[in-house]
Short mmCIF file of C-alpha atoms in Angstrom, two decimals:
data_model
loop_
_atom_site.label_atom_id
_atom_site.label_comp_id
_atom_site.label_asym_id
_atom_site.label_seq_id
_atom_site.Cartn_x
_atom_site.Cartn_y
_atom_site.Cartn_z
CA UNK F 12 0.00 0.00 0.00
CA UNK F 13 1.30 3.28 -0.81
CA UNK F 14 2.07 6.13 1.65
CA UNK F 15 -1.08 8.20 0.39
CA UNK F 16 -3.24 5.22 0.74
CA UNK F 17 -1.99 4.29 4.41
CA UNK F 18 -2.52 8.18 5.67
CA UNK F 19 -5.89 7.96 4.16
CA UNK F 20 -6.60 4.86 5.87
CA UNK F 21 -5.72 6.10 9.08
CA UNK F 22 -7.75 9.77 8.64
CA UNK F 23 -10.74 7.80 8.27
CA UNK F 24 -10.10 5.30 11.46
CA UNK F 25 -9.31 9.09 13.35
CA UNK F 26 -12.20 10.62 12.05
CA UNK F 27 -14.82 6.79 12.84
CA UNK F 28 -12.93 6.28 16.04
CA UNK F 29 -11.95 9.40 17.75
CA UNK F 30 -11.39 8.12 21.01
CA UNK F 31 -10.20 4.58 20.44
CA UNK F 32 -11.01 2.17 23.71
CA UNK F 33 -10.07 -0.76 24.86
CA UNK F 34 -12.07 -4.04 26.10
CA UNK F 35 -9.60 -4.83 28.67
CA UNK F 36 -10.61 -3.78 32.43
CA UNK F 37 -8.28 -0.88 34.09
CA UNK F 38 -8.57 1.73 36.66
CA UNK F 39 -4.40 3.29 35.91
CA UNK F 40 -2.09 3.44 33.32
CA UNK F 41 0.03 0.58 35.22
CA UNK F 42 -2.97 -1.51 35.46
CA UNK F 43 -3.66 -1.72 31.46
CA UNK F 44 0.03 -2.45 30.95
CA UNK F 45 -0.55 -5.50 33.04
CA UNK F 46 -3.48 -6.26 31.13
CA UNK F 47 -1.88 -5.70 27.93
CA UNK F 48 1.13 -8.04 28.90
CA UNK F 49 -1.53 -11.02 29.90
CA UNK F 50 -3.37 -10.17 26.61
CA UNK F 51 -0.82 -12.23 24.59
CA UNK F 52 -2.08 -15.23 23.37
CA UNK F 53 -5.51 -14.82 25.69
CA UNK F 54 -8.76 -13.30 25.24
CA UNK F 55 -10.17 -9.86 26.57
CA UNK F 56 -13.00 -12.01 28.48
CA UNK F 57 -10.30 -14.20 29.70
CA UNK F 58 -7.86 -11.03 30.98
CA UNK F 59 -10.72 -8.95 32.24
CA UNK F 60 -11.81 -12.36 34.33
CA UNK F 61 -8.16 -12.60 36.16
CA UNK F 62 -7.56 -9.18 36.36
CA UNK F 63 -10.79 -8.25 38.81
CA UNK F 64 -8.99 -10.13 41.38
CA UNK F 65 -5.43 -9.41 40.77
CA UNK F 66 -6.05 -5.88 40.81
CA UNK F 67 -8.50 -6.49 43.57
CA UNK F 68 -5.68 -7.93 45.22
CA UNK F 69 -2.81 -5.55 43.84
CA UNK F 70 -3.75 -2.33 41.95
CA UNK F 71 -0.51 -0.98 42.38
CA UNK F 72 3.23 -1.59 41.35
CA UNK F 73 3.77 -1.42 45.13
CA UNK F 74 1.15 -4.25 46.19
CA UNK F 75 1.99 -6.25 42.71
CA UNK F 76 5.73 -6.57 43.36
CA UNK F 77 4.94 -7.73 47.25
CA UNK F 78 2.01 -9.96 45.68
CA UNK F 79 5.29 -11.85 44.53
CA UNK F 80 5.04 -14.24 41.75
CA UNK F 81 3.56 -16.97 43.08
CA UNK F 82 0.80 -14.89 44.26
CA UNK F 83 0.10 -13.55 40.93
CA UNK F 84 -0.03 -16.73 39.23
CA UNK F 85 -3.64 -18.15 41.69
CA UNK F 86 -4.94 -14.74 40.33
CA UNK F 87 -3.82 -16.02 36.53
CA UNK F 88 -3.61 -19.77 36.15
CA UNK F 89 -6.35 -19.83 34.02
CA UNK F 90 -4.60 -17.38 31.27
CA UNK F 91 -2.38 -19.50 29.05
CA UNK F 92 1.72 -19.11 29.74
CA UNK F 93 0.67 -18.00 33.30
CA UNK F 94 4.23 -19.16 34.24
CA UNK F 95 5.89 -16.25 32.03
CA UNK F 96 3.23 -13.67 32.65
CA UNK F 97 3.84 -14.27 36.24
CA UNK F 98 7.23 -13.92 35.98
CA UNK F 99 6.84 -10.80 33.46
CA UNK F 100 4.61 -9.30 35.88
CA UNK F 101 6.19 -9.12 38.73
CA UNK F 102 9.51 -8.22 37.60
CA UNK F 103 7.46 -5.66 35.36
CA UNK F 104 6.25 -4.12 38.28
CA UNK F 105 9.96 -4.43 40.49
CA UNK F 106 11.58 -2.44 37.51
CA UNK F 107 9.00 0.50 37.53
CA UNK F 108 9.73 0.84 40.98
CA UNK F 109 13.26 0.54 40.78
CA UNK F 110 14.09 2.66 37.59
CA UNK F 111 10.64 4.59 37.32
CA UNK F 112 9.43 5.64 40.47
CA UNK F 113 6.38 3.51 40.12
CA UNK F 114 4.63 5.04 37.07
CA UNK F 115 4.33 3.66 33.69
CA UNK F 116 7.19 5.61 31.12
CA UNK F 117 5.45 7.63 29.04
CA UNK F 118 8.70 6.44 25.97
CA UNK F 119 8.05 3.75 24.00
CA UNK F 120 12.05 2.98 24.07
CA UNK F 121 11.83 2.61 28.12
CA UNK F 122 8.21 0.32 28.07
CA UNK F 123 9.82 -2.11 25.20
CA UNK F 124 12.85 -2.25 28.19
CA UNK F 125 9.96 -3.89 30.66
CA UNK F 126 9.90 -7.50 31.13
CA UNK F 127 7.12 -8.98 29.31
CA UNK F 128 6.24 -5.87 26.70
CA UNK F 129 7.75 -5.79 22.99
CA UNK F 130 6.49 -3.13 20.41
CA UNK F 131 3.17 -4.60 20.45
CA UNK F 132 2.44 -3.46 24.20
CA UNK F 133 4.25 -0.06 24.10
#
């Protein structure tokens, strides 16, 4: 597709779909990167269902990093490659406390650096 074509394509999706939205659950900007991590390979019904009690249980990077990986897995085990997104998760949310004082980057460069997101995510 050309270049004309392509900017076309998108003026039309800006102009049917100004405000774009989601089906995944979230109440913060950290919890939809969550959501978007377990997303992979899993359905929005799927997420949305694990997600009401993991962020019941830990809404924040704070709670999700002392949640601990084990903890976030009863919360996800019905999500397919719960193992990973476990493991994404909760060193996800260690490294935005470490490196980002607990708030999602706003940089694409510095949310591709978080465990568990590629381009896709950011």
């Amino acid at each position: 597709m050309d270049p004309q074509n392509i900017h076309r394509c998108f003026a039309a999706l800006r102009a049917a779909i100004p405000e774009p939205k989601t089906e995944l659950n979230y109440h913060s900007p950290f919890q939809l990167l969550v959501a978007v991590v377990l997303s992979a390979q899993s359905t929005d019904k799927a997420v949305n269902a694990c997600t009401q009690t993991l962020f019941a249980a830990a809404p924040t990077p704070d709670a999700m990093a002392a949640l601990g990986e084990d903890g976030i897995k009863i919360h996800i085990r019905r999500l397919g490659l719960f193992n990973a997104k476990a493991r994404h998760v909760h060193a996800l949310a260690q490294q935005l406390l470490a490196l980002h004082d607990g708030e999602v980057p706003a940089d694409r460069k510095a949310l591709e650096a978080l465990p568990g997101v590629g381009r896709k995510t950011a």
